[in-house]
Short mmCIF file of C-alpha atoms in Angstrom, two decimals:
data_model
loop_
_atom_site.label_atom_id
_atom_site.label_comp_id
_atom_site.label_asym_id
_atom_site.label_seq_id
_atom_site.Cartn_x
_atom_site.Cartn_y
_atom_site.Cartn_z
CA UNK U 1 77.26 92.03 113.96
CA UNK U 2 74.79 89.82 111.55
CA UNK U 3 76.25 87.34 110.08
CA UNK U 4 78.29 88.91 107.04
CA UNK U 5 77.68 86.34 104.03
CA UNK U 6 79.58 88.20 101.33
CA UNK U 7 82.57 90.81 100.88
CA UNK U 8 80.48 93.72 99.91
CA UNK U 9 78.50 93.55 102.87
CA UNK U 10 81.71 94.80 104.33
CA UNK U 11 81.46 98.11 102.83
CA UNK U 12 78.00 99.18 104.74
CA UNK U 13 79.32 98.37 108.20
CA UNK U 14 82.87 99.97 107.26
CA UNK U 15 81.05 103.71 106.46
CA UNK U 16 79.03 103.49 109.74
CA UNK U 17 82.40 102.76 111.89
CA UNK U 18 84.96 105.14 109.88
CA UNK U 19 85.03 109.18 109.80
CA UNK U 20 83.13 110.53 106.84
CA UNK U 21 86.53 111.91 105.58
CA UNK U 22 88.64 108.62 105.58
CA UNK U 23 85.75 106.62 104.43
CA UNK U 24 85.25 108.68 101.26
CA UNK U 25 88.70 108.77 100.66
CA UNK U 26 88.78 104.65 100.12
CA UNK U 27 85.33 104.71 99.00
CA UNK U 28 85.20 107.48 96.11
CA UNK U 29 86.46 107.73 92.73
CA UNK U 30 87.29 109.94 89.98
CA UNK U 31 85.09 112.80 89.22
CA UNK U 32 81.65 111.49 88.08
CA UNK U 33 82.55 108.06 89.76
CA UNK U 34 81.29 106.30 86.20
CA UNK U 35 84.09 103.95 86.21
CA UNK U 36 84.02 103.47 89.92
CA UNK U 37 80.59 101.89 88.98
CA UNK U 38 81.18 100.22 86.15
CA UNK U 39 84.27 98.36 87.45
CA UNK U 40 81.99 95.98 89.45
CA UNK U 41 78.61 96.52 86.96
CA UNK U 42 81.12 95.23 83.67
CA UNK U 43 81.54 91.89 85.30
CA UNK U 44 77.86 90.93 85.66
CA UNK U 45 77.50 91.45 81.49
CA UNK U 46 79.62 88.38 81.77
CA UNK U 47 78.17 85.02 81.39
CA UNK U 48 78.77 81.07 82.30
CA UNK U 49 78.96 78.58 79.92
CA UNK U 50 79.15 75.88 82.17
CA UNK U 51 80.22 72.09 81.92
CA UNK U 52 78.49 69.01 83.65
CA UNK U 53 79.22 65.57 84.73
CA UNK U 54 82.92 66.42 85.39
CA UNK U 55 84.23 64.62 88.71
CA UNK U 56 84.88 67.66 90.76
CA UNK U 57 85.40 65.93 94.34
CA UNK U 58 88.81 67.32 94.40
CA UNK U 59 89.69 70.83 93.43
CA UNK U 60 92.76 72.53 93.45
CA UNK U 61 93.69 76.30 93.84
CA UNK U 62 97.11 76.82 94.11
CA UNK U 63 98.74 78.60 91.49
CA UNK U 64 102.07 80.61 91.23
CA UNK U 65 103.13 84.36 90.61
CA UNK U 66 106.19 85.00 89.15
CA UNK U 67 107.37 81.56 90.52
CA UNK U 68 106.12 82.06 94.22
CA UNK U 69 104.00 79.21 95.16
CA UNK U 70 100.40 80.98 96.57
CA UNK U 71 97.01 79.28 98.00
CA UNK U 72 94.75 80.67 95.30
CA UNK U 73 95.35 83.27 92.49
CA UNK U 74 93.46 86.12 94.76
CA UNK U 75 96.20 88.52 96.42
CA UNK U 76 96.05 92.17 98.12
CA UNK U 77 96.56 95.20 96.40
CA UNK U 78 98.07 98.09 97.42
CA UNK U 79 95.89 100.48 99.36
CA UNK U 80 97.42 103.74 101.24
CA UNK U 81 97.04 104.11 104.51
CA UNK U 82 95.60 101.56 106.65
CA UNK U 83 96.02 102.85 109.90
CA UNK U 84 92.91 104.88 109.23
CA UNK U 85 90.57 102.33 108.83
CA UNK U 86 91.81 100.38 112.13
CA UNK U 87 94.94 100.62 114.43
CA UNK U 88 96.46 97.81 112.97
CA UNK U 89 96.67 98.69 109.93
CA UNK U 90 99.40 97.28 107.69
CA UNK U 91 100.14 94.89 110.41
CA UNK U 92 96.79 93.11 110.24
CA UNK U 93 96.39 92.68 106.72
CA UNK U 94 100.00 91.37 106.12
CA UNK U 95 98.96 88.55 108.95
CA UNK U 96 95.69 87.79 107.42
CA UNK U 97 97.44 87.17 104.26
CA UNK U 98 100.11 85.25 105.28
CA UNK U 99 97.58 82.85 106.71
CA UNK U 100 95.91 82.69 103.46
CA UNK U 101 99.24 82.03 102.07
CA UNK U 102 98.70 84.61 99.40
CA UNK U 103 100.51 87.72 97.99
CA UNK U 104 100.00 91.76 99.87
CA UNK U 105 101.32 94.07 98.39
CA UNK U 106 102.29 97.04 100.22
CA UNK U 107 101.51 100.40 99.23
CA UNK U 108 104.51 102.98 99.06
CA UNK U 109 101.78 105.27 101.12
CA UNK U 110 101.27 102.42 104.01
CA UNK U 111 101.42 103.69 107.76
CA UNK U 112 103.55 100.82 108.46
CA UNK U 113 106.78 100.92 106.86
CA UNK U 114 108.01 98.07 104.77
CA UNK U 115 110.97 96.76 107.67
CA UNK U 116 107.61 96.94 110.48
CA UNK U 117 105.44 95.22 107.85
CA UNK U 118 108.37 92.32 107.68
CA UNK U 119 108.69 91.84 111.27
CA UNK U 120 105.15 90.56 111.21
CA UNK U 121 106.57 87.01 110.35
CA UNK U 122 106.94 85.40 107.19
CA UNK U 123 104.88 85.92 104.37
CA UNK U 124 105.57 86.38 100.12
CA UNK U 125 105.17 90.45 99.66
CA UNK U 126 105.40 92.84 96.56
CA UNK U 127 106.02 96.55 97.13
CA UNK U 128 103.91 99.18 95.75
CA UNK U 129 106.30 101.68 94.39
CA UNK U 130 105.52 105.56 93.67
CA UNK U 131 108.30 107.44 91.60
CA UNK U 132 109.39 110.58 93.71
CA UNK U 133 111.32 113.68 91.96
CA UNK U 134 114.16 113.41 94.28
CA UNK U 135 115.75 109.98 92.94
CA UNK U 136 117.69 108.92 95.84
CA UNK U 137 114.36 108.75 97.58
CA UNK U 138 113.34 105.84 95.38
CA UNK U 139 116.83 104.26 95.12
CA UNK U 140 116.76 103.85 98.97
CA UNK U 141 113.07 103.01 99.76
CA UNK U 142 113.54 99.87 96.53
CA UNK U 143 116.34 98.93 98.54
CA UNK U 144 114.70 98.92 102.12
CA UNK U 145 112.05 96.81 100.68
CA UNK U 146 114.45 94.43 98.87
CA UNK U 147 116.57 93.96 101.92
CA UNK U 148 113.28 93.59 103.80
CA UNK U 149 112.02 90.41 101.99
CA UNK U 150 110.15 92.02 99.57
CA UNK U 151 109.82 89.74 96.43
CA UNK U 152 108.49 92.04 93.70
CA UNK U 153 108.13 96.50 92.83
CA UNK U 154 105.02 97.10 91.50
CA UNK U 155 105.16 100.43 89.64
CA UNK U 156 102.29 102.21 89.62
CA UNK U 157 101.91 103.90 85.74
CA UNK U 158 98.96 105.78 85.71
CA UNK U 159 99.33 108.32 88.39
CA UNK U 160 101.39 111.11 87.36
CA UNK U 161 99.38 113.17 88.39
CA UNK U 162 96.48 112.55 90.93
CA UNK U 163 92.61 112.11 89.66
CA UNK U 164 90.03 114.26 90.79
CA UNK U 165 88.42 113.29 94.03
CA UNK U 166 85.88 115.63 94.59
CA UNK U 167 84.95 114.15 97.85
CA UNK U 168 88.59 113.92 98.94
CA UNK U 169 88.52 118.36 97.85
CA UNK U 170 85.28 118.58 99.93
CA UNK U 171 86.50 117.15 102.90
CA UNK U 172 89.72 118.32 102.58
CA UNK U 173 91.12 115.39 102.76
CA UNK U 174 94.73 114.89 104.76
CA UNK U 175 96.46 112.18 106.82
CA UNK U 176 95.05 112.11 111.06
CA UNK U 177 97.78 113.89 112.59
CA UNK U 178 98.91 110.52 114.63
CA UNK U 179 99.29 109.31 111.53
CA UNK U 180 102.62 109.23 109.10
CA UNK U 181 103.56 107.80 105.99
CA UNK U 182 105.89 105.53 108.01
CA UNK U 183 108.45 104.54 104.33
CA UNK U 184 108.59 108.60 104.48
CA UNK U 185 109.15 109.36 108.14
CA UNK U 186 112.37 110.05 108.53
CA UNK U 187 113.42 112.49 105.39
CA UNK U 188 110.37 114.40 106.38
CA UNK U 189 108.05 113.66 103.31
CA UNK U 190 105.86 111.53 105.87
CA UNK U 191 103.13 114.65 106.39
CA UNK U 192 100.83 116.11 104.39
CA UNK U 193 100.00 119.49 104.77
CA UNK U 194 96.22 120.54 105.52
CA UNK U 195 95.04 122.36 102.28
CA UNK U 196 91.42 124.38 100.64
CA UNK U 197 91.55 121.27 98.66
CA UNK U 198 92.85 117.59 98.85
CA UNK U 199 96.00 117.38 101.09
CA UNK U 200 97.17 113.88 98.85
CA UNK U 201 96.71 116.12 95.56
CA UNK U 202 98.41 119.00 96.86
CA UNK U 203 101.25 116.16 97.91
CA UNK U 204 101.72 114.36 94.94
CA UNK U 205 102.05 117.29 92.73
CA UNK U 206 105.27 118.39 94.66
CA UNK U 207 107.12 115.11 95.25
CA UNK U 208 105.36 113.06 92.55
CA UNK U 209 107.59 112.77 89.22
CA UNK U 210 105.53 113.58 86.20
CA UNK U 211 108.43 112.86 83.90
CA UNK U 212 108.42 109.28 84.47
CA UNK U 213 108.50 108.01 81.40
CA UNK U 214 109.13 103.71 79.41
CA UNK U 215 112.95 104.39 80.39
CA UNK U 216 112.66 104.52 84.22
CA UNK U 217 111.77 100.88 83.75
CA UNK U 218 115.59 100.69 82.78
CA UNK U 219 116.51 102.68 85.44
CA UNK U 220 114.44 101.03 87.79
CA UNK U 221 116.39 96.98 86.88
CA UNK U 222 119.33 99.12 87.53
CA UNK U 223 118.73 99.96 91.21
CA UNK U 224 117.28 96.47 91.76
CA UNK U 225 116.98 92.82 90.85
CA UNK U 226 113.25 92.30 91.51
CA UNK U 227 111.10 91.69 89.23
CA UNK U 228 109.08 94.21 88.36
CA UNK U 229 105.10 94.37 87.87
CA UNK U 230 103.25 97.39 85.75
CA UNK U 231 100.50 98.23 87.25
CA UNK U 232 98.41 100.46 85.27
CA UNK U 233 98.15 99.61 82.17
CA UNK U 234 94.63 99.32 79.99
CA UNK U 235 95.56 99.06 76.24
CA UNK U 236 96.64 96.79 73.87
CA UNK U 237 99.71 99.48 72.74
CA UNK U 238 101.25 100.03 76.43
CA UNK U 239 101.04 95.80 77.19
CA UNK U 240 102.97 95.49 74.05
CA UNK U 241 105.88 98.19 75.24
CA UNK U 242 105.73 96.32 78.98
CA UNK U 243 106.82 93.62 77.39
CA UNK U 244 109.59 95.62 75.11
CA UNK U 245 110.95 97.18 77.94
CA UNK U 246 111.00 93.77 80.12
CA UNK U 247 108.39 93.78 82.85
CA UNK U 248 108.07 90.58 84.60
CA UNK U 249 104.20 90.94 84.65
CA UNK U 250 101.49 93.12 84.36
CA UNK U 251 98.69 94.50 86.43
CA UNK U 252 95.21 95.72 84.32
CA UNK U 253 93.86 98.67 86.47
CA UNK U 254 92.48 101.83 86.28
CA UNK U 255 93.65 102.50 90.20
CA UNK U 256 90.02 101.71 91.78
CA UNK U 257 88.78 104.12 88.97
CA UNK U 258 90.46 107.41 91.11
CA UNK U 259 92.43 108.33 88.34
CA UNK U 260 90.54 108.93 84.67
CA UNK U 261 87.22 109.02 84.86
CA UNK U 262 85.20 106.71 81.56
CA UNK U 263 87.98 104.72 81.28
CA UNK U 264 86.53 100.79 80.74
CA UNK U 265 86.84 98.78 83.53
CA UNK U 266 89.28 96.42 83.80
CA UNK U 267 87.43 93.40 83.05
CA UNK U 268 86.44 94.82 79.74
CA UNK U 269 90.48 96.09 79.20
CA UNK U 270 91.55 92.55 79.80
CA UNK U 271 91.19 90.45 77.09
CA UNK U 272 92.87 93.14 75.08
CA UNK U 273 96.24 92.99 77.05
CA UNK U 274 96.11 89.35 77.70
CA UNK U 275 96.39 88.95 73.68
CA UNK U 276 99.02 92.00 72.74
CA UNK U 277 101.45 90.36 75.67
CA UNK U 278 101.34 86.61 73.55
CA UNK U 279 102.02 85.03 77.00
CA UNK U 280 105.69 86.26 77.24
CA UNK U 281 104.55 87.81 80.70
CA UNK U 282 101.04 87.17 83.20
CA UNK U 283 98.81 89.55 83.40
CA UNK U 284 96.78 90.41 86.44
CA UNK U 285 94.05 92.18 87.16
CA UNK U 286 92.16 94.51 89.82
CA UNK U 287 89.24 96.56 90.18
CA UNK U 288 85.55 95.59 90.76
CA UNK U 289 86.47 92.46 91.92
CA UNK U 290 83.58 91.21 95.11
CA UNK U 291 82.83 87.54 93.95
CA UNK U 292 84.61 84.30 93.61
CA UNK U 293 82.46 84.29 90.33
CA UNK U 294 84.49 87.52 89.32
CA UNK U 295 87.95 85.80 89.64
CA UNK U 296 86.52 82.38 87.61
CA UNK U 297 85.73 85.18 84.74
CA UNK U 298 89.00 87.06 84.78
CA UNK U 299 90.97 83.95 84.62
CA UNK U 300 88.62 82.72 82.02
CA UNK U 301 89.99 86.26 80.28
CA UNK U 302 93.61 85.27 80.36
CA UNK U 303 94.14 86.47 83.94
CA UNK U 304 96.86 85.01 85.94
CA UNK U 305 95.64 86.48 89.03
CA UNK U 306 93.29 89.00 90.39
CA UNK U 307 94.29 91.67 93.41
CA UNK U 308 91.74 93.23 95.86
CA UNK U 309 91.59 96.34 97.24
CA UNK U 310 88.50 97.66 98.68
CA UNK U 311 87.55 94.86 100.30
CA UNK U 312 90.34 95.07 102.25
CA UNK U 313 90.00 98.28 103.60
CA UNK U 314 86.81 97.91 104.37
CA UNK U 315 86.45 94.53 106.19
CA UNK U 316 89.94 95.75 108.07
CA UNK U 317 87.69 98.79 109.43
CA UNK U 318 84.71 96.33 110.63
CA UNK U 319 86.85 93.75 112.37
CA UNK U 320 90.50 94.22 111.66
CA UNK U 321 92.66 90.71 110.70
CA UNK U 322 89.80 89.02 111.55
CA UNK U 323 87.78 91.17 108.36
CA UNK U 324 90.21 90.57 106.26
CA UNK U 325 90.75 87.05 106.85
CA UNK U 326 87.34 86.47 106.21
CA UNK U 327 87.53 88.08 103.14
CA UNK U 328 89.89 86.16 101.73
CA UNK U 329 88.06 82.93 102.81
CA UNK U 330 84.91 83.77 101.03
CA UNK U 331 86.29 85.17 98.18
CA UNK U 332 87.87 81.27 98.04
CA UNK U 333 85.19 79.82 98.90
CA UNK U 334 83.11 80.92 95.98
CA UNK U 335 85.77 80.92 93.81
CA UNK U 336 86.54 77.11 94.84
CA UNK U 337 82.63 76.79 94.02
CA UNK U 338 82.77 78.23 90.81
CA UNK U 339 85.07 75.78 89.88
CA UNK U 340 82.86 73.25 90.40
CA UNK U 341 79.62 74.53 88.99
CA UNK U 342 81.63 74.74 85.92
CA UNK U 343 83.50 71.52 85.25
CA UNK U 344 86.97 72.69 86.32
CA UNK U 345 89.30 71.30 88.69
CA UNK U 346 92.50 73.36 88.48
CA UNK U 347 93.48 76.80 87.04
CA UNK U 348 94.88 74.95 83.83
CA UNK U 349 91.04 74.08 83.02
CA UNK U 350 89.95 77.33 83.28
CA UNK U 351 89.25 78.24 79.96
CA UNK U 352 87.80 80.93 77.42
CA UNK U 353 85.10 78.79 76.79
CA UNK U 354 83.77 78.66 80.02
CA UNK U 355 81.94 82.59 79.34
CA UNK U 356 80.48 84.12 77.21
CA UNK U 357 80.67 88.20 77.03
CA UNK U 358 78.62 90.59 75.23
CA UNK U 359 81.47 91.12 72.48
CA UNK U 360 81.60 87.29 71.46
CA UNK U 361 79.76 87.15 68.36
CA UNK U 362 76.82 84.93 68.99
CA UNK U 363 77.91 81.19 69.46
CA UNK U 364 76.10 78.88 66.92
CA UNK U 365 75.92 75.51 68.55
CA UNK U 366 78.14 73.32 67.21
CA UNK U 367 76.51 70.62 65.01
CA UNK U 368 76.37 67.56 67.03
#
């Protein structure tokens, strides 16, 4: 292997190793895939205004998430099913970020369940948390996580029903049969049947609750006393009722753009939520991130933190912990150098100033 110099170089080593079907599963979007593109293209219409002559010999990246002390505000979304992109699976990632001392979250669809991903040692995690029908289902699996160390439920929002995945219909997409959805093994809602069209679709739209609905939040602080993240949320409007109905946080994504196709990306959905939640809650955000210059601009946007995906997945299927470690380093690295190139030394200096984005109105220098 070549020396790999960024995290989307990742990607082109990750189709050649993986089936064609599990690679287009964590590789494809929603129907026309526009917002699959324009998740990483939106961040490049984003500019640097940067500062000079700033003493930048020390820099500092620590930051913390809803009061957990973390190396760097760049943490691992939730992504299903690990254990087809490399045996390890769960297991490796959880290690690779608990020696980045940084956040995973772990997805309620993970091949690892959440007590195996906690015997990997110690580590801050946040659950990923799909609402079945059956109740008692959720009840239990929020309180295996929570008894399992888990520090945070992040409710996914935007999935009651699955997007269109036309590669996922034309492959027929469905889990390898080693393979379970470990949280689900044992009341039998671990396997997906083989279908004519996308096993996952044809699974969420039995056990998947469409009703879900602001009030489950309620529900949900009934059942448990983490805090818990939204993660889904694009508008101005729905960051605004987060708040109402008491979410500690909230995540800006369109799920990897596999859910509604020509929604913005999240970069461009950001501002918008930062300013309707008046810094009563943080908001993070995912999607399109590949660049340390990416996370300088979402924090520059109000961002508290930025997740990763993707990149995940796909340096996990090139070279397991070892990927994904790697990841994580370069993703600080440039981040660290970011920093620097623009006069900042800690998160706090971060600031809107710093960019400049195709809907600022243009800036007239100040008179000097």
């Amino acid at each position: 292997m070549d020396e790999i110099t960024n995290v989307s170089e990742y990607e082109k080593i990750a189709k050649e190793k993986l089936p064609k079907m599990v690679y287009d599963y964590y590789a494809s979007g929603a129907e026309d895939q526009w917002t699959l593109k324009e998740n990483e293209r939106a961040f490049s219409r984003i500019l640097f205004r940067p500062r000079i002559l700033i003493d930048v010999s020390k820099i500092d990246l620590r930051t913390t998430v809803l009061g957990f002390n973390i190396s760097m505000p760049i943490m691992i979304a939730p992504t299903a099913m690990q254990k087809m992109a490399h045996p390890e699976g769960e297991f490796a990632t959880a290690r690779a970020a608990s020696a980045a001392d940084t956040i995973m979250t772990l997805s309620s669809w993970a091949t690892s369940s959440v007590e195996e991903v906690a015997s990997t040692g110690p580590g801050i995690r946040f659950f990923q948390l799909y609402v079945y029908k059956d109740r008692n289902v959720v009840a239990q699996l929020v309180k295996r996580a929570e008894k399992a160390g888990f520090k945070a439920i992040a409710l996914t929002v935007d999935t009651p029903r699955l997007g269109r995945r036309e590669a996922d219909i034309k492959n027929r997409f469905t889990l390898p049969p080693n393979l379970t959805l470990k949280n689900f093994e044992n009341i039998d809602l671990g396997k997906m049947d083989k279908t004519n069209d996308s096993g996952l679709a044809s699974y969420v739209a039995g056990q998947i609750d469409r009703s879900l609905s602001w009030k489950d939040i309620n529900w949900l602080q009934t059942i448990t006393r983490l805090p818990i993240l939204v993660k889904g949320v694009i508008t101005a409007e729905d960051a605004q009722l987060a708040v109402q109905y008491g979410a500690a946080g909230i995540i800006v994504s369109n799920h990897g753009a596999r859910q509604l196709d020509y929604v913005p990306a999240t970069i461009m959905a950001l501002e918008e939520v930062v300013k309707a939640t008046r810094g009563i809650i943080p908001v993070f955000l995912d999607g399109g991130v590949r660049r340390g210059t990416d996370v300088f601009k979402a924090l520059a946007l109000g961002a508290s933190g930025v997740f990763i995906g993707r990149p995940v997945l796909f340096s996990l299927a090139a070279a397991g912990e070892t990927g994904v470690r790697k990841v994580l380093q370069m993703l600080r690295d440039e981040f660290e150098l970011t920093m620097a190139l623009c006069g900042c030394r800690s998160l706090k200096e971060i600031r809107r100033d710093h960019i400049v984005t195709e809907w600022d109105r243009p800036r007239i220098a100040p008179r000097l």
